[in-house]
Coordinates of C-alpha atoms in Angstrom, one line a residue:
X1 CA 0.0 0.0 0.0
X2 CA 1.2 3.5 -0.8
X3 CA 1.9 5.2 2.5
X4 CA 0.3 8.4 1.3
X5 CA -3.0 6.7 0.8
X6 CA -3.3 5.7 4.5
X7 CA -6.7 6.4 6.0
X8 CA -6.8 9.8 7.6
X9 CA -9.6 8.8 10.0
X10 CA -8.7 10.0 13.5
X11 CA -11.8 8.9 15.4
X12 CA -11.7 5.4 17.0
X13 CA -14.7 3.2 17.0
X14 CA -14.8 3.3 20.8
X15 CA -17.5 0.6 21.2
X16 CA -15.2 -1.8 19.4
X17 CA -12.0 -0.9 21.2
X18 CA -13.1 -0.3 24.8
X19 CA -10.9 2.8 25.4
X20 CA -11.7 5.3 28.1
X21 CA -14.3 8.0 27.5
X22 CA -17.1 5.8 26.1
X23 CA -20.0 8.0 27.3
X24 CA -21.6 10.5 24.9
X25 CA -20.1 13.9 24.9
X26 CA -23.0 15.5 26.7
X27 CA -23.2 12.9 29.5
X28 CA -21.4 13.7 32.7
X29 CA -18.8 11.2 33.9
X30 CA -17.4 10.6 37.3
X31 CA -14.6 8.3 38.3
X32 CA -14.2 7.3 41.9
X33 CA -10.7 5.9 42.2
X34 CA -11.1 5.1 45.8
X35 CA -7.9 7.1 46.6
X36 CA -6.7 10.6 46.9
X37 CA -4.0 11.1 44.1
X38 CA -2.4 13.8 46.1
X39 CA -1.8 11.6 49.1
X40 CA 0.4 8.6 48.4
X41 CA -0.5 7.2 51.9
X42 CA -4.1 6.7 50.6
X43 CA -3.2 3.8 48.3
X44 CA -1.1 0.7 48.4
X45 CA 1.1 0.0 45.3
X46 CA 2.1 -3.5 46.4
X47 CA 1.0 -6.4 44.2
X48 CA 0.8 -10.2 44.3
X49 CA 3.5 -11.9 42.4
X50 CA 2.0 -15.2 41.0
X51 CA 2.8 -15.5 37.3
X52 CA 0.3 -18.4 37.0
X53 CA -2.5 -16.0 37.8
X54 CA -1.6 -13.9 34.7
X55 CA -4.5 -13.8 32.2
X56 CA -2.1 -14.8 29.4
X57 CA -0.5 -17.7 31.2
X58 CA -0.5 -20.9 29.2
X59 CA 2.3 -23.4 29.9
X60 CA 1.0 -25.7 27.2
X61 CA 1.2 -23.2 24.4
X62 CA 2.4 -24.1 20.9
X63 CA 3.9 -22.1 18.1
X64 CA 2.0 -21.7 14.8
X65 CA 3.2 -23.6 11.7
X66 CA 1.8 -21.3 9.0
X67 CA 3.8 -18.4 7.5
X68 CA 3.3 -15.1 9.3
X69 CA 2.2 -13.4 6.1
X70 CA -1.2 -11.7 5.7
X71 CA -2.8 -8.5 4.5
X72 CA -3.1 -6.0 7.3
X73 CA -5.4 -2.9 7.5
X74 CA -4.2 0.2 9.3
X75 CA -6.5 3.0 10.7
X76 CA -4.9 6.2 11.7
X77 CA -6.2 7.3 15.2
X78 CA -3.9 10.3 15.8
X79 CA -1.8 12.4 13.5
X80 CA 1.2 14.9 13.8
X81 CA 2.5 13.4 17.0
X82 CA 6.1 14.3 17.9
X83 CA 8.2 11.1 18.0
X84 CA 5.9 9.0 20.1
X85 CA 7.8 6.3 22.0
X86 CA 5.6 4.1 24.1
X87 CA 2.1 3.0 24.8
X88 CA 0.4 1.7 27.9
X89 CA -3.2 0.5 28.1
X90 CA -4.8 0.5 31.6
X91 CA -7.2 -2.0 33.1
X92 CA -10.0 0.6 32.8
X93 CA -9.3 1.2 29.1
X94 CA -7.3 4.3 29.1
X95 CA -4.3 4.7 26.9
X96 CA -1.1 6.6 27.9
X97 CA 1.6 7.5 25.4
X98 CA 4.8 9.4 25.4
X99 CA 6.5 11.8 23.0
X100 CA 10.3 12.0 23.0
X101 CA 9.9 15.8 22.8
X102 CA 8.9 15.7 26.5
X103 CA 5.2 15.0 27.1
X104 CA 3.1 12.2 28.6
X105 CA -0.3 12.1 26.9
X106 CA -3.7 10.4 27.2
X107 CA -5.7 9.2 24.2
X108 CA -9.5 9.0 24.4
X109 CA -12.5 9.9 22.3
X110 CA -10.3 10.3 19.2
X111 CA -8.2 13.0 20.8
X112 CA -4.8 13.2 22.5
X113 CA -4.5 15.3 25.6
X114 CA -1.2 16.5 27.1
X115 CA -1.0 15.6 30.8
X116 CA 2.5 16.6 31.9
X117 CA 6.2 16.8 31.2
X118 CA 8.4 15.2 33.8
X119 CA 10.2 17.7 36.0
X120 CA 13.9 18.1 34.9
X121 CA 13.2 16.2 31.7
X122 CA 15.6 16.7 28.7
X123 CA 13.3 16.8 25.7
X124 CA 14.4 15.6 22.3
X125 CA 13.9 17.7 19.2
X126 CA 12.0 16.7 16.1
X127 CA 11.7 17.5 12.4
X128 CA 8.6 19.0 10.9
X129 CA 5.9 16.8 9.3
X130 CA 6.7 16.3 5.6
X131 CA 10.3 17.6 6.1
X132 CA 13.1 16.3 4.0
X133 CA 15.6 17.2 6.7
X134 CA 18.1 14.4 7.4
X135 CA 19.5 14.9 10.9
X136 CA 20.7 11.7 12.5
X137 CA 21.0 13.4 15.9
X138 CA 18.2 15.9 16.7
X139 CA 18.5 17.9 19.8
X140 CA 18.5 15.6 22.8
X141 CA 20.1 12.7 20.9
X142 CA 18.2 9.5 21.3
X143 CA 16.8 10.5 24.7
X144 CA 13.7 12.4 25.8
X145 CA 10.5 11.1 27.4
X146 CA 10.5 7.4 26.5
X147 CA 8.9 4.4 28.4
X148 CA 5.5 4.6 30.1
X149 CA 3.6 2.0 32.1
X150 CA 0.6 2.4 34.3
X151 CA 0.3 0.5 37.6
X152 CA -1.7 -2.7 37.1
X153 CA -4.3 -1.4 39.6
X154 CA -4.6 2.0 38.0
X155 CA -6.7 4.1 38.7
X156 CA -7.1 2.7 42.3
X157 CA -3.4 3.1 42.5
X158 CA -3.0 6.3 40.4
X159 CA 0.6 5.8 39.4
X160 CA 2.1 6.0 36.0
X161 CA 5.8 5.1 35.6
X162 CA 7.9 7.1 33.1
X163 CA 11.4 6.6 31.9
X164 CA 13.1 9.8 30.6
X165 CA 16.5 11.6 30.3
X166 CA 16.9 14.2 33.0
X167 CA 19.2 16.9 34.1
X168 CA 21.1 16.8 37.4
X169 CA 23.8 19.0 39.0
X170 CA 26.3 16.8 37.3
X171 CA 26.0 14.5 34.2
X172 CA 22.5 13.9 32.7
X173 CA 20.8 10.6 33.7
X174 CA 18.1 8.3 32.5
X175 CA 15.5 8.3 35.3
X176 CA 12.7 6.0 36.2
X177 CA 10.0 7.7 38.3
X178 CA 6.4 7.3 39.3
X179 CA 3.9 10.1 38.7
X180 CA 0.2 10.8 39.5
X181 CA -1.2 12.3 36.2
X182 CA -4.4 13.7 37.9
X183 CA -2.6 15.4 40.9
X184 CA -2.2 19.1 41.3
X185 CA 1.5 18.8 40.2
X186 CA 1.5 15.9 37.8
X187 CA 5.1 16.5 36.5
X188 CA 6.7 16.2 39.9
X189 CA 7.7 12.6 40.7
X190 CA 6.0 10.8 43.5
X191 CA 9.2 8.7 43.8
X192 CA 12.4 8.0 41.8
X193 CA 13.0 4.3 41.4
X194 CA 16.3 4.2 39.4
X195 CA 18.8 6.3 37.5
X196 CA 21.5 5.3 35.1
X197 CA 23.9 7.3 32.8
X198 CA 22.4 9.0 29.8
X199 CA 25.7 9.4 28.1
X200 CA 29.2 8.1 28.9
X201 CA 32.2 9.5 26.9
X202 CA 29.9 10.7 24.1
X203 CA 28.7 14.2 23.1
X204 CA 25.0 13.3 23.1
X205 CA 22.5 11.0 24.8
X206 CA 22.6 7.6 23.0
X207 CA 21.7 4.0 23.8
X208 CA 19.2 4.9 26.4
X209 CA 17.0 1.7 26.3
X210 CA 13.7 2.8 27.7
X211 CA 11.0 0.1 27.6
X212 CA 8.8 -0.3 30.8
X213 CA 6.5 -3.3 31.4
X214 CA 4.8 -5.0 34.2
X215 CA 5.4 -8.7 33.6
X216 CA 3.3 -11.7 34.3
X217 CA 4.2 -11.8 38.0
X218 CA 3.5 -8.1 38.4
X219 CA 7.1 -7.0 38.7
X220 CA 8.2 -3.9 36.9
X221 CA 10.7 -4.6 34.1
X222 CA 13.0 -1.9 32.7
X223 CA 15.4 -2.0 29.8
X224 CA 18.4 0.3 29.9
X225 CA 21.1 1.1 27.3
X226 CA 24.9 1.3 27.7
X227 CA 25.0 5.1 27.3
X228 CA 27.6 4.7 24.6
X229 CA 30.0 2.8 26.9
X230 CA 30.0 -0.9 26.5
X231 CA 32.1 -1.4 29.7
X232 CA 29.1 -0.2 31.7
X233 CA 27.0 -3.1 30.3
X234 CA 29.6 -5.5 31.7
X235 CA 29.7 -3.9 35.2
X236 CA 27.3 -5.7 37.6
X237 CA 27.1 -2.6 39.8
X238 CA 26.0 -0.2 37.0
X239 CA 22.4 -0.1 35.8
X240 CA 23.5 0.7 32.3
X241 CA 23.1 -2.0 29.6
X242 CA 20.8 -4.1 31.7
X243 CA 17.3 -5.5 32.0
X244 CA 16.0 -4.6 35.5
X245 CA 13.2 -6.4 37.4
X246 CA 11.8 -4.7 40.5
X247 CA 8.8 -4.3 42.8
X248 CA 6.5 -1.4 42.2
X249 CA 8.4 0.7 44.8
X250 CA 11.8 0.0 43.2
X251 CA 13.2 -2.8 45.2
X252 CA 15.0 -5.7 43.5
X253 CA 12.7 -8.6 42.7
X254 CA 13.4 -12.0 44.4
X255 CA 15.1 -14.4 42.1
X256 CA 17.0 -11.9 40.1
X257 CA 20.3 -13.8 40.8
X258 CA 22.3 -10.6 40.3
X259 CA 26.0 -10.6 41.3
X260 CA 25.8 -6.8 41.7
X261 CA 22.9 -4.4 42.0
X262 CA 19.9 -6.4 43.2
X263 CA 17.6 -4.8 40.6
X264 CA 19.5 -6.4 37.7
X265 CA 17.9 -9.4 36.0
X266 CA 20.3 -9.7 33.1
X267 CA 23.4 -7.8 32.0
X268 CA 25.7 -7.4 29.0
X269 CA 23.1 -5.6 26.8
X270 CA 23.9 -2.8 24.3
X271 CA 20.4 -1.2 23.9
X272 CA 17.3 -3.3 24.6
X273 CA 14.1 -1.5 23.5
X274 CA 11.6 -4.3 23.2
X275 CA 10.4 -6.7 26.0
X276 CA 7.6 -9.2 26.0
X277 CA 6.7 -12.7 27.4
X278 CA 5.9 -16.1 25.9
X279 CA 2.6 -17.6 27.2
X280 CA 4.6 -19.7 29.7
X281 CA 5.9 -16.4 31.2
X282 CA 9.4 -16.7 29.6
X283 CA 10.7 -13.1 28.9
X284 CA 12.0 -12.2 25.4
X285 CA 13.9 -9.1 24.5
X286 CA 15.0 -7.5 21.2
X287 CA 18.2 -5.5 21.1
X288 CA 20.0 -3.0 18.9
X289 CA 23.4 -4.2 17.9
X290 CA 26.4 -2.5 16.2
X291 CA 25.5 -4.4 13.1
X292 CA 23.8 -7.6 14.0
X293 CA 20.7 -7.0 16.0
X294 CA 19.3 -9.7 18.3
X295 CA 16.3 -11.4 19.8
X296 CA 17.1 -13.0 23.2
X297 CA 15.3 -15.3 25.6
X298 CA 16.1 -13.9 29.1
X299 CA 17.4 -16.0 32.0
X300 CA 17.9 -14.6 35.5
X301 CA 21.5 -13.7 36.2
X302 CA 22.7 -14.3 32.6
X303 CA 25.3 -12.2 30.8
X304 CA 24.5 -11.5 27.1
X305 CA 28.0 -10.7 26.1
X306 CA 28.1 -7.0 25.2
X307 CA 30.6 -5.5 24.6
X308 CA 32.7 -8.6 24.0
X309 CA 30.3 -10.7 21.9
X310 CA 27.8 -9.8 19.2
X311 CA 29.1 -11.5 16.0
X312 CA 29.0 -15.3 15.5
X313 CA 32.6 -16.0 16.1
X314 CA 32.7 -13.9 19.3
X315 CA 30.3 -16.2 21.2
X316 CA 32.5 -19.3 20.6
X317 CA 34.2 -20.6 23.7
X318 CA 32.4 -18.2 26.1
X319 CA 29.7 -18.6 28.7
X320 CA 27.7 -15.7 27.3
X321 CA 24.0 -16.4 26.8
X322 CA 23.4 -16.7 23.1
X323 CA 20.6 -15.1 21.0
X324 CA 17.8 -17.1 19.5
X325 CA 17.8 -14.8 16.4
X326 CA 20.3 -12.5 14.9
X327 CA 20.2 -10.2 11.8
X328 CA 23.7 -11.5 11.0
X329 CA 22.0 -14.5 9.4
X330 CA 20.0 -12.4 7.1
X331 CA 22.7 -9.8 6.3
X332 CA 20.3 -6.9 7.3
X333 CA 19.9 -4.3 10.0
X334 CA 16.5 -4.3 11.7
X335 CA 17.0 -1.6 14.5
X336 CA 14.4 -3.5 16.5
X337 CA 12.3 -1.5 19.0
X338 CA 9.1 -2.0 20.9
X339 CA 7.6 -5.5 20.8
X340 CA 4.5 -7.5 21.8
X341 CA 3.9 -11.2 21.9
X342 CA 0.5 -11.2 20.2
X343 CA -2.5 -13.3 21.4
X344 CA -5.4 -11.3 20.1
X345 CA -8.2 -12.2 17.7
X346 CA -8.1 -9.2 15.4
X347 CA -5.1 -10.6 13.4
X348 CA -5.4 -14.4 13.8
X349 CA -2.5 -15.2 11.5
X350 CA -0.2 -13.4 13.9
X351 CA -1.3 -15.1 17.1
X352 CA 1.5 -16.6 19.2
X353 CA 4.2 -14.7 17.5
X354 CA 6.6 -12.0 18.7
X355 CA 5.8 -8.8 16.8
X356 CA 8.6 -6.2 16.7
X357 CA 8.7 -2.7 15.3
X358 CA 11.7 -2.2 13.0
X359 CA 13.2 1.3 12.6
X360 CA 15.9 1.3 9.9
X361 CA 14.2 -1.1 7.5
X362 CA 10.8 0.4 8.2
X363 CA 8.5 -2.6 8.7
X364 CA 6.9 -4.9 11.2
X365 CA 8.9 -8.0 12.0
X366 CA 7.1 -11.2 13.0
X367 CA 9.2 -13.8 14.9
X368 CA 7.9 -17.3 15.5
X369 CA 9.8 -18.9 18.4
X370 CA 9.4 -22.7 18.0
X371 CA 10.5 -24.8 20.9
X372 CA 13.1 -27.5 20.2
X373 CA 11.6 -30.5 18.4
X374 CA 8.3 -29.0 17.3
X375 CA 7.2 -28.4 13.7
X376 CA 8.6 -25.2 12.1
X377 CA 6.4 -22.7 10.3
X378 CA 6.3 -22.3 6.5
X379 CA 8.7 -19.8 5.1
X380 CA 6.3 -18.3 2.5
X381 CA 7.7 -15.4 0.5
X382 CA 9.6 -13.4 3.2
X383 CA 10.5 -16.1 5.8
X384 CA 14.0 -16.5 7.1
X385 CA 15.1 -19.3 9.4
X386 CA 17.5 -18.5 12.2
X387 CA 19.5 -21.7 12.6
X388 CA 23.2 -21.8 13.5
X389 CA 25.4 -23.7 16.0
X390 CA 26.2 -20.5 17.8
X391 CA 22.6 -19.6 18.5
X392 CA 20.5 -20.6 21.6
X393 CA 19.1 -24.0 20.5
X394 CA 16.2 -24.0 22.9
X395 CA 14.1 -22.4 20.2
X396 CA 14.3 -22.1 16.4
X397 CA 13.2 -18.7 15.2
X398 CA 11.6 -17.9 11.9
X399 CA 11.1 -14.3 10.9
X400 CA 8.7 -12.7 8.4
X401 CA 8.1 -9.2 7.1
X402 CA 4.9 -7.2 7.2
X403 CA 3.9 -3.6 6.4
X404 CA 7.1 -3.0 4.5
X405 CA 7.6 0.7 4.0
X406 CA 3.9 1.4 4.7
X407 CA 4.2 3.2 8.0
X408 CA 7.9 4.0 8.1
X409 CA 9.9 3.7 11.3
X410 CA 7.7 1.6 13.7
X411 CA 8.7 2.5 17.2
X412 CA 6.4 0.2 19.1
X413 CA 3.5 -2.2 18.7
X414 CA 1.2 -3.2 21.5
X415 CA -1.9 -5.4 21.8
X416 CA -4.9 -3.4 22.8
X417 CA -7.9 -4.5 25.0
X418 CA -9.9 -5.2 21.9
X419 CA -7.4 -7.7 20.6
X420 CA -6.2 -5.4 17.8
X421 CA -2.6 -4.1 17.4
X422 CA -1.7 -0.5 18.0
X423 CA 1.5 1.0 16.6
X424 CA 3.3 4.3 16.8
X425 CA 5.8 5.7 14.3
X426 CA 9.1 7.5 14.7
X427 CA 9.4 9.3 11.4
X428 CA 10.1 12.8 12.8
X429 CA 13.4 11.8 14.5
X430 CA 15.5 12.8 11.5
X431 CA 16.3 9.2 10.5
X432 CA 13.4 8.2 8.3
X433 CA 13.9 7.2 4.7
X434 CA 11.7 8.4 1.8
X435 CA 8.7 8.9 1.6
X436 CA 8.7 9.6 5.3
X437 CA 8.0 11.8 7.2
X438 CA 4.6 12.5 5.6
X439 CA 2.5 15.5 6.5
X440 CA 0.5 13.4 8.9
X441 CA 3.5 12.0 10.8
X442 CA 3.9 10.8 13.4
X443 CA 0.9 8.6 13.8
X444 CA -0.9 6.2 16.2
X445 CA -2.6 3.5 14.2
X446 CA -4.8 0.5 14.9
X447 CA -3.9 -2.6 12.9
X448 CA -6.2 -5.6 12.1
X449 CA -6.1 -8.4 9.6
X450 CA -7.9 -7.6 6.3

């Protein structure tokens, strides 16, 4: 499909999607959250941590055997966003999203509303819609306001967690903090849970990671980048270049098996930007490489090798945990970003597959992770098999391509409460290839199977 012929509809069929704001415009609405958002003592952020109680838990799941190739329809819900970075649906149907230029927004009734900019945030710049400007590093580098995740009991616990680059009296940091969007001072953190370097030995903020997710056992997971210094990824006492797992108040989760900071779940990462879970609660991350990009199955306490290992021969003879998929096998660069293991009904061909937004090659990647010994999916027209003796042999991964050059740089894809896919683009960050950015960029879209 020609990108310029994308639907320009911006009003979501709320009855089908179940987002917040479903009353008619003239009807008064009242939400009793059961807590005072200005008084943290009025609510309890603690959670139960039983992964088997997760709605998506299915230890007997199986991978599909068909090719992950199908026609997809996209509906534009919001236009001219400024480098949106993350999405978070809440239990009551609200949708939070961030823009790297600084803001946290709420989407409802076909409109986006700016809620706040985190205090001390370092916003990123953006190029204009339709611009042909080519600027690899806009103001703010690769930082800005990035990850967002609402507390699982929102709005009873009125916390929204945000990951953003921030100023300090010394060097800039990447900060994870909790906010109350409906309080009198929403941009002031209720608490700061973690900080790591935003740059290390570089002139700009790079490799900032940024994805936030509450996992199946209700722990808060955070991906951090190496800030341009691979040695930090190998340092067990630094939070840079790690995947973190913590309680809602920022304590290290039991079972992390860290040899350093107790919040660290895995180390040796360059720049993880996607995080999801298989139905048996196994965590899977996708990661930017310096050439080969990776998909990794995460194991508590494991070291994934950066900066020493990334290419095939560099894993040989080491104890580094190996990837299940690598772009080295397909001689391409994905620049993988936000991901979602899809279980919805709106795109049945894609069920039980890891869907990943790809930035540089401007497409949606579908990865099928087939457990060892099970039947592999068909390759179809775009399929690539990730099989090599230096890869993790617990799974065989098959990748397929979707929406090639239709949306541009896909920053994140998320399954919504209606079972459809929701994606945001990153076409105004100065790195898009023609014909992007368009006059409508950046966009939030809803994706279903045709």
